[in-house]
Structure formats: structure tokens, C-alpha cells
Amino acid sequence: MSIQSCVTIINEWDIVAARQLGRNVAKELGFGTVDQARITTAISELARNIYLYAGKGQICIDKLYEDGKEGLRINAADNGPGISDIRQVMEDGFSTSGGLGAGLPGVKRLMDQFEIESSPGNGTQIKATKWLR
């Protein structure tokens, strides 16, 4: 079972709103301040990617209750140009924006589970999950 809240990403203020939503949900679930920071950092990276590369998309936060565990899942989705080489963008240091390249590999490290689906012309969907310890 999950309860979902979403923020549409169109401008930079929406990135801030998505971060705040994630922090609030993480706090409600009982995540500590370190995990709250990890979650909001992951949301920032995902929302910024939507803003920079797709122009528009959505960040949804699910509260998860599975097999006696509680957690939070970030769903990042867009209908942008997609990613032609997922393996390449998952390499540390790879960047198309001139940034540090911590983006998607950083999100994967910050969260407990990470899934990405993308293809050129069909957008990108990313699910990143953090479980309450």
C-alpha cells in the first residue's frame, strides 16, 4: 500500500517545492535528519534533471508500507528526450551539463533501491526507494 503526493516540475521553484515535500514526508515517517538530507538531495538531483533536460515532468513521493517495513519512494517521470546510453550516465563523473557529474550515480548511492527506464524520444522514469531503519 502507498500514499502518493506529487509536484509538477516546470521551473526552479518547483525543485524547492519537491524537496520540501520529500523532507516533510520523510519527517512524518520518522526518518532521521541524515536520511532526510539524503532523500532531499536525491530529489534535488532528479528534479533538476527534469528541469534541465526534459523541461517538464513530475516528482511523486510515495509512503510505502510493505512486509512490515516503512519507506519512501521517489518517482521521477518526464516525457523528455530520454537517455540513449543509461550505462554512460550512470558512470561517476559523466555530465552533459558541465556539472560535477554526481547526478544519477549519486542518487543511487543515497538511496536503498534505484531503477531507471528510459529510451530516446520516450522520456525517463526513475524510482528511488529509502527504507526506514
Short mmCIF file of N, CA and C in Angstrom, two decimals:
data_model
loop_
_atom_site.label_atom_id
_atom_site.label_comp_id
_atom_site.label_asym_id
_atom_site.label_seq_id
_atom_site.Cartn_x
_atom_site.Cartn_y
_atom_site.Cartn_z
N MET A 1 0.84 -1.18 0.00
CA MET A 1 0.00 0.00 0.00
C MET A 1 0.88 1.24 0.00
N SER A 2 0.47 2.28 -0.73
CA SER A 2 1.24 3.51 -0.71
C SER A 2 0.31 4.71 -0.78
N ILE A 3 0.79 5.84 -0.28
CA ILE A 3 0.09 7.11 -0.33
C ILE A 3 0.99 8.06 -1.09
N GLN A 4 0.47 8.69 -2.16
CA GLN A 4 1.32 9.46 -3.06
C GLN A 4 0.98 10.95 -3.06
N SER A 5 2.04 11.78 -3.10
CA SER A 5 1.92 13.23 -3.29
C SER A 5 2.88 13.61 -4.40
N CYS A 6 2.48 14.58 -5.26
CA CYS A 6 3.28 14.93 -6.43
C CYS A 6 3.50 16.44 -6.57
N VAL A 7 4.60 16.77 -7.22
CA VAL A 7 4.91 18.14 -7.60
C VAL A 7 5.28 18.12 -9.09
N THR A 8 4.63 18.97 -9.88
CA THR A 8 4.99 19.10 -11.29
C THR A 8 6.21 20.02 -11.38
N ILE A 9 7.21 19.58 -12.12
CA ILE A 9 8.45 20.35 -12.26
C ILE A 9 8.41 21.10 -13.59
N ILE A 10 8.35 22.44 -13.49
CA ILE A 10 8.37 23.29 -14.67
C ILE A 10 9.47 24.35 -14.53
N ASN A 11 9.66 24.83 -13.29
CA ASN A 11 10.68 25.86 -13.07
C ASN A 11 11.50 25.54 -11.82
N GLU A 12 12.47 26.38 -11.53
CA GLU A 12 13.37 26.10 -10.41
C GLU A 12 12.67 26.11 -9.06
N TRP A 13 11.60 26.90 -8.92
CA TRP A 13 10.86 26.92 -7.65
C TRP A 13 10.19 25.57 -7.39
N ASP A 14 9.86 24.86 -8.44
CA ASP A 14 9.24 23.55 -8.28
C ASP A 14 10.23 22.54 -7.70
N ILE A 15 11.52 22.74 -7.98
CA ILE A 15 12.56 21.89 -7.39
C ILE A 15 12.54 22.07 -5.88
N VAL A 16 12.43 23.32 -5.43
CA VAL A 16 12.36 23.63 -3.99
C VAL A 16 11.12 22.99 -3.38
N ALA A 17 9.98 23.09 -4.07
CA ALA A 17 8.73 22.51 -3.57
C ALA A 17 8.84 20.99 -3.45
N ALA A 18 9.47 20.35 -4.42
CA ALA A 18 9.63 18.89 -4.39
C ALA A 18 10.54 18.48 -3.22
N ARG A 19 11.60 19.24 -3.02
CA ARG A 19 12.49 18.96 -1.87
C ARG A 19 11.73 19.05 -0.56
N GLN A 20 10.94 20.12 -0.42
CA GLN A 20 10.19 20.33 0.81
C GLN A 20 9.17 19.22 1.04
N LEU A 21 8.49 18.82 -0.02
CA LEU A 21 7.55 17.71 0.08
C LEU A 21 8.26 16.45 0.57
N GLY A 22 9.40 16.15 -0.04
CA GLY A 22 10.16 14.96 0.36
C GLY A 22 10.61 15.01 1.80
N ARG A 23 11.10 16.18 2.22
CA ARG A 23 11.54 16.34 3.62
C ARG A 23 10.35 16.14 4.57
N ASN A 24 9.20 16.72 4.24
CA ASN A 24 8.03 16.59 5.11
C ASN A 24 7.57 15.15 5.23
N VAL A 25 7.52 14.44 4.10
CA VAL A 25 7.10 13.03 4.12
C VAL A 25 8.11 12.20 4.90
N ALA A 26 9.40 12.43 4.68
CA ALA A 26 10.45 11.69 5.39
C ALA A 26 10.34 11.93 6.91
N LYS A 27 10.09 13.16 7.28
CA LYS A 27 9.95 13.51 8.70
C LYS A 27 8.72 12.81 9.30
N GLU A 28 7.59 12.84 8.58
CA GLU A 28 6.37 12.17 9.03
C GLU A 28 6.59 10.68 9.27
N LEU A 29 7.38 10.06 8.41
CA LEU A 29 7.64 8.63 8.51
C LEU A 29 8.64 8.29 9.63
N GLY A 30 9.35 9.31 10.13
CA GLY A 30 10.29 9.08 11.22
C GLY A 30 11.75 8.94 10.79
N PHE A 31 12.07 9.32 9.56
CA PHE A 31 13.47 9.30 9.13
C PHE A 31 14.26 10.33 9.94
N GLY A 32 15.49 9.99 10.29
CA GLY A 32 16.37 10.91 11.00
C GLY A 32 16.86 12.02 10.08
N THR A 33 17.54 12.99 10.64
CA THR A 33 17.97 14.15 9.86
C THR A 33 18.96 13.78 8.76
N VAL A 34 19.82 12.80 8.97
CA VAL A 34 20.78 12.40 7.94
C VAL A 34 20.05 11.79 6.75
N ASP A 35 19.11 10.88 7.01
CA ASP A 35 18.35 10.29 5.91
C ASP A 35 17.43 11.32 5.25
N GLN A 36 16.90 12.26 6.02
CA GLN A 36 16.11 13.34 5.42
C GLN A 36 16.96 14.12 4.43
N ALA A 37 18.21 14.39 4.80
CA ALA A 37 19.13 15.11 3.91
C ALA A 37 19.44 14.28 2.66
N ARG A 38 19.64 12.98 2.83
CA ARG A 38 19.89 12.11 1.68
C ARG A 38 18.71 12.13 0.71
N ILE A 39 17.51 12.02 1.26
CA ILE A 39 16.30 12.00 0.45
C ILE A 39 16.12 13.32 -0.29
N THR A 40 16.29 14.44 0.41
CA THR A 40 16.10 15.74 -0.25
C THR A 40 17.18 16.00 -1.30
N THR A 41 18.38 15.51 -1.07
CA THR A 41 19.44 15.65 -2.06
C THR A 41 19.10 14.84 -3.31
N ALA A 42 18.62 13.62 -3.11
CA ALA A 42 18.22 12.78 -4.25
C ALA A 42 17.09 13.45 -5.05
N ILE A 43 16.11 14.01 -4.34
CA ILE A 43 15.01 14.70 -5.01
C ILE A 43 15.54 15.89 -5.80
N SER A 44 16.45 16.65 -5.21
CA SER A 44 17.03 17.80 -5.91
C SER A 44 17.67 17.39 -7.23
N GLU A 45 18.46 16.33 -7.19
CA GLU A 45 19.15 15.86 -8.39
C GLU A 45 18.14 15.43 -9.46
N LEU A 46 17.13 14.67 -9.05
CA LEU A 46 16.15 14.17 -10.01
C LEU A 46 15.30 15.30 -10.58
N ALA A 47 14.86 16.22 -9.72
CA ALA A 47 14.04 17.34 -10.18
C ALA A 47 14.84 18.27 -11.09
N ARG A 48 16.11 18.50 -10.74
CA ARG A 48 16.96 19.36 -11.57
C ARG A 48 17.17 18.72 -12.95
N ASN A 49 17.33 17.41 -13.00
CA ASN A 49 17.47 16.73 -14.29
C ASN A 49 16.22 16.92 -15.14
N ILE A 50 15.06 16.80 -14.51
CA ILE A 50 13.81 17.03 -15.26
C ILE A 50 13.81 18.45 -15.82
N TYR A 51 14.10 19.42 -14.97
CA TYR A 51 14.09 20.83 -15.37
C TYR A 51 15.09 21.11 -16.50
N LEU A 52 16.31 20.58 -16.36
CA LEU A 52 17.37 20.87 -17.33
C LEU A 52 17.20 20.13 -18.66
N TYR A 53 16.80 18.87 -18.60
CA TYR A 53 16.86 18.03 -19.79
C TYR A 53 15.50 17.75 -20.43
N ALA A 54 14.43 17.74 -19.63
CA ALA A 54 13.11 17.42 -20.18
C ALA A 54 12.21 18.65 -20.28
N GLY A 55 12.49 19.65 -19.44
CA GLY A 55 11.68 20.86 -19.44
C GLY A 55 10.45 20.78 -18.56
N LYS A 56 9.88 19.58 -18.45
CA LYS A 56 8.69 19.39 -17.62
C LYS A 56 8.59 17.93 -17.22
N GLY A 57 8.13 17.71 -16.01
CA GLY A 57 7.94 16.35 -15.52
C GLY A 57 7.32 16.39 -14.15
N GLN A 58 7.44 15.30 -13.45
CA GLN A 58 6.79 15.20 -12.16
C GLN A 58 7.66 14.41 -11.18
N ILE A 59 7.68 14.90 -9.94
CA ILE A 59 8.27 14.16 -8.83
C ILE A 59 7.12 13.76 -7.93
N CYS A 60 6.97 12.47 -7.70
CA CYS A 60 5.95 11.96 -6.79
C CYS A 60 6.63 11.23 -5.65
N ILE A 61 6.11 11.42 -4.46
CA ILE A 61 6.65 10.78 -3.26
C ILE A 61 5.59 9.81 -2.75
N ASP A 62 5.97 8.56 -2.62
CA ASP A 62 5.08 7.53 -2.07
C ASP A 62 5.54 7.15 -0.68
N LYS A 63 4.60 7.07 0.25
CA LYS A 63 4.87 6.42 1.54
C LYS A 63 4.64 4.94 1.30
N LEU A 64 5.60 4.12 1.67
CA LEU A 64 5.50 2.68 1.43
C LEU A 64 5.29 1.92 2.73
N TYR A 65 4.45 0.92 2.65
CA TYR A 65 4.22 0.01 3.77
C TYR A 65 4.21 -1.39 3.17
N GLU A 66 5.35 -2.08 3.25
CA GLU A 66 5.48 -3.40 2.63
C GLU A 66 6.15 -4.38 3.59
N ASP A 67 5.54 -5.53 3.78
CA ASP A 67 6.12 -6.61 4.59
C ASP A 67 6.60 -6.11 5.95
N GLY A 68 5.79 -5.27 6.59
CA GLY A 68 6.14 -4.77 7.92
C GLY A 68 7.19 -3.67 7.92
N LYS A 69 7.61 -3.22 6.74
CA LYS A 69 8.60 -2.15 6.64
C LYS A 69 7.92 -0.87 6.18
N GLU A 70 8.50 0.25 6.59
CA GLU A 70 8.03 1.55 6.12
C GLU A 70 9.15 2.19 5.31
N GLY A 71 8.76 2.94 4.31
CA GLY A 71 9.76 3.60 3.49
C GLY A 71 9.15 4.70 2.64
N LEU A 72 9.98 5.23 1.79
CA LEU A 72 9.60 6.33 0.92
C LEU A 72 10.17 6.06 -0.46
N ARG A 73 9.35 6.27 -1.48
CA ARG A 73 9.82 6.09 -2.86
C ARG A 73 9.65 7.40 -3.60
N ILE A 74 10.71 7.80 -4.29
CA ILE A 74 10.67 8.97 -5.16
C ILE A 74 10.44 8.43 -6.57
N ASN A 75 9.40 8.93 -7.22
CA ASN A 75 9.12 8.59 -8.62
C ASN A 75 9.35 9.86 -9.43
N ALA A 76 10.34 9.83 -10.29
CA ALA A 76 10.64 10.96 -11.16
C ALA A 76 10.29 10.55 -12.58
N ALA A 77 9.42 11.31 -13.24
CA ALA A 77 8.99 10.93 -14.59
C ALA A 77 8.90 12.16 -15.48
N ASP A 78 9.29 11.97 -16.74
CA ASP A 78 9.15 13.04 -17.72
C ASP A 78 8.91 12.41 -19.09
N ASN A 79 8.49 13.26 -20.02
CA ASN A 79 8.30 12.83 -21.41
C ASN A 79 9.31 13.53 -22.30
N GLY A 80 10.50 13.76 -21.75
CA GLY A 80 11.55 14.47 -22.47
C GLY A 80 12.23 13.61 -23.52
N PRO A 81 13.44 14.01 -23.90
CA PRO A 81 14.15 13.33 -24.98
C PRO A 81 14.62 11.92 -24.63
N GLY A 82 14.62 11.56 -23.36
CA GLY A 82 15.09 10.24 -22.95
C GLY A 82 16.61 10.17 -22.91
N ILE A 83 17.10 9.04 -22.46
CA ILE A 83 18.54 8.81 -22.32
C ILE A 83 18.93 7.69 -23.27
N SER A 84 19.85 7.99 -24.17
CA SER A 84 20.24 6.98 -25.17
C SER A 84 21.19 5.93 -24.60
N ASP A 85 22.03 6.33 -23.63
CA ASP A 85 23.01 5.40 -23.07
C ASP A 85 22.96 5.46 -21.54
N ILE A 86 22.10 4.65 -20.94
CA ILE A 86 21.93 4.67 -19.49
C ILE A 86 23.22 4.30 -18.79
N ARG A 87 23.96 3.33 -19.32
CA ARG A 87 25.21 2.91 -18.70
C ARG A 87 26.17 4.10 -18.57
N GLN A 88 26.23 4.92 -19.61
CA GLN A 88 27.14 6.08 -19.60
C GLN A 88 26.72 7.10 -18.54
N VAL A 89 25.43 7.42 -18.45
CA VAL A 89 25.01 8.42 -17.47
C VAL A 89 25.13 7.91 -16.04
N MET A 90 25.24 6.59 -15.87
CA MET A 90 25.41 6.02 -14.53
C MET A 90 26.88 5.92 -14.11
N GLU A 91 27.78 6.40 -14.97
CA GLU A 91 29.21 6.43 -14.62
C GLU A 91 29.50 7.66 -13.80
N ASP A 92 30.27 7.48 -12.72
CA ASP A 92 30.68 8.63 -11.92
C ASP A 92 31.48 9.59 -12.78
N GLY A 93 31.16 10.88 -12.64
CA GLY A 93 31.90 11.91 -13.35
C GLY A 93 31.32 12.28 -14.70
N PHE A 94 30.35 11.49 -15.21
CA PHE A 94 29.76 11.83 -16.50
C PHE A 94 28.77 12.97 -16.32
N SER A 95 28.87 13.98 -17.18
CA SER A 95 27.95 15.11 -17.12
C SER A 95 27.76 15.69 -18.51
N THR A 96 26.51 15.99 -18.86
CA THR A 96 26.25 16.68 -20.12
C THR A 96 26.03 18.16 -19.88
N SER A 97 25.89 18.55 -18.60
CA SER A 97 25.58 19.95 -18.28
C SER A 97 26.81 20.73 -17.82
N GLY A 98 27.96 20.07 -17.75
CA GLY A 98 29.16 20.74 -17.27
C GLY A 98 29.25 20.74 -15.75
N GLY A 99 28.32 20.05 -15.08
CA GLY A 99 28.35 19.95 -13.62
C GLY A 99 29.37 18.91 -13.18
N LEU A 100 29.30 18.55 -11.92
CA LEU A 100 30.28 17.61 -11.36
C LEU A 100 30.00 16.16 -11.74
N GLY A 101 28.82 15.90 -12.26
CA GLY A 101 28.53 14.54 -12.70
C GLY A 101 28.16 13.59 -11.58
N ALA A 102 27.74 14.10 -10.42
CA ALA A 102 27.35 13.24 -9.30
C ALA A 102 25.92 12.76 -9.46
N GLY A 103 25.13 13.43 -10.29
CA GLY A 103 23.72 13.21 -10.54
C GLY A 103 23.14 11.85 -10.25
N LEU A 104 22.88 11.06 -11.28
CA LEU A 104 22.20 9.78 -11.11
C LEU A 104 23.00 8.76 -10.30
N PRO A 105 24.33 8.64 -10.50
CA PRO A 105 25.07 7.72 -9.63
C PRO A 105 24.99 8.15 -8.16
N GLY A 106 24.97 9.46 -7.92
CA GLY A 106 24.84 9.97 -6.56
C GLY A 106 23.50 9.61 -5.95
N VAL A 107 22.43 9.74 -6.74
CA VAL A 107 21.09 9.36 -6.28
C VAL A 107 21.08 7.88 -5.92
N LYS A 108 21.67 7.06 -6.76
CA LYS A 108 21.71 5.61 -6.50
C LYS A 108 22.42 5.31 -5.18
N ARG A 109 23.51 6.02 -4.91
CA ARG A 109 24.25 5.80 -3.66
C ARG A 109 23.48 6.28 -2.43
N LEU A 110 22.73 7.36 -2.57
CA LEU A 110 22.00 7.94 -1.44
C LEU A 110 20.79 7.11 -1.02
N MET A 111 20.24 6.35 -1.96
CA MET A 111 19.01 5.60 -1.70
C MET A 111 19.30 4.10 -1.57
N ASP A 112 18.31 3.33 -1.10
CA ASP A 112 18.50 1.89 -0.92
C ASP A 112 18.23 1.10 -2.20
N GLN A 113 17.30 1.58 -3.01
CA GLN A 113 16.98 0.92 -4.27
C GLN A 113 16.87 1.99 -5.35
N PHE A 114 17.23 1.61 -6.58
CA PHE A 114 17.23 2.56 -7.69
C PHE A 114 16.89 1.83 -8.97
N GLU A 115 15.90 2.33 -9.70
CA GLU A 115 15.53 1.75 -11.00
C GLU A 115 15.39 2.89 -12.00
N ILE A 116 15.86 2.65 -13.22
CA ILE A 116 15.73 3.66 -14.27
C ILE A 116 15.25 2.99 -15.55
N GLU A 117 14.29 3.63 -16.21
CA GLU A 117 13.82 3.21 -17.52
C GLU A 117 13.82 4.44 -18.41
N SER A 118 14.44 4.32 -19.57
CA SER A 118 14.48 5.45 -20.49
C SER A 118 14.85 4.96 -21.88
N SER A 119 14.34 5.67 -22.86
CA SER A 119 14.75 5.42 -24.23
C SER A 119 14.56 6.71 -25.01
N PRO A 120 15.38 6.91 -26.03
CA PRO A 120 15.31 8.15 -26.81
C PRO A 120 13.89 8.41 -27.33
N GLY A 121 13.41 9.63 -27.09
CA GLY A 121 12.10 10.05 -27.55
C GLY A 121 10.94 9.64 -26.66
N ASN A 122 11.20 8.83 -25.63
CA ASN A 122 10.12 8.33 -24.79
C ASN A 122 10.21 8.75 -23.33
N GLY A 123 11.10 9.68 -23.02
CA GLY A 123 11.18 10.15 -21.64
C GLY A 123 11.93 9.20 -20.72
N THR A 124 11.89 9.55 -19.44
CA THR A 124 12.63 8.81 -18.42
C THR A 124 11.77 8.63 -17.18
N GLN A 125 11.83 7.46 -16.59
CA GLN A 125 11.17 7.18 -15.32
C GLN A 125 12.21 6.60 -14.37
N ILE A 126 12.31 7.21 -13.20
CA ILE A 126 13.25 6.74 -12.18
C ILE A 126 12.49 6.52 -10.89
N LYS A 127 12.77 5.39 -10.24
CA LYS A 127 12.22 5.10 -8.91
C LYS A 127 13.39 4.89 -7.97
N ALA A 128 13.38 5.65 -6.88
CA ALA A 128 14.44 5.54 -5.87
C ALA A 128 13.77 5.40 -4.51
N THR A 129 14.15 4.35 -3.78
CA THR A 129 13.48 4.00 -2.52
C THR A 129 14.46 4.06 -1.35
N LYS A 130 13.96 4.57 -0.23
CA LYS A 130 14.71 4.58 1.03
C LYS A 130 13.83 3.92 2.08
N TRP A 131 14.38 2.92 2.79
CA TRP A 131 13.64 2.23 3.83
C TRP A 131 14.01 2.76 5.21
N LEU A 132 13.01 2.85 6.06
CA LEU A 132 13.23 3.30 7.43
C LEU A 132 13.97 2.21 8.19
N ARG A 133 15.02 2.59 8.89
CA ARG A 133 15.81 1.60 9.63
C ARG A 133 15.34 1.51 11.06
#
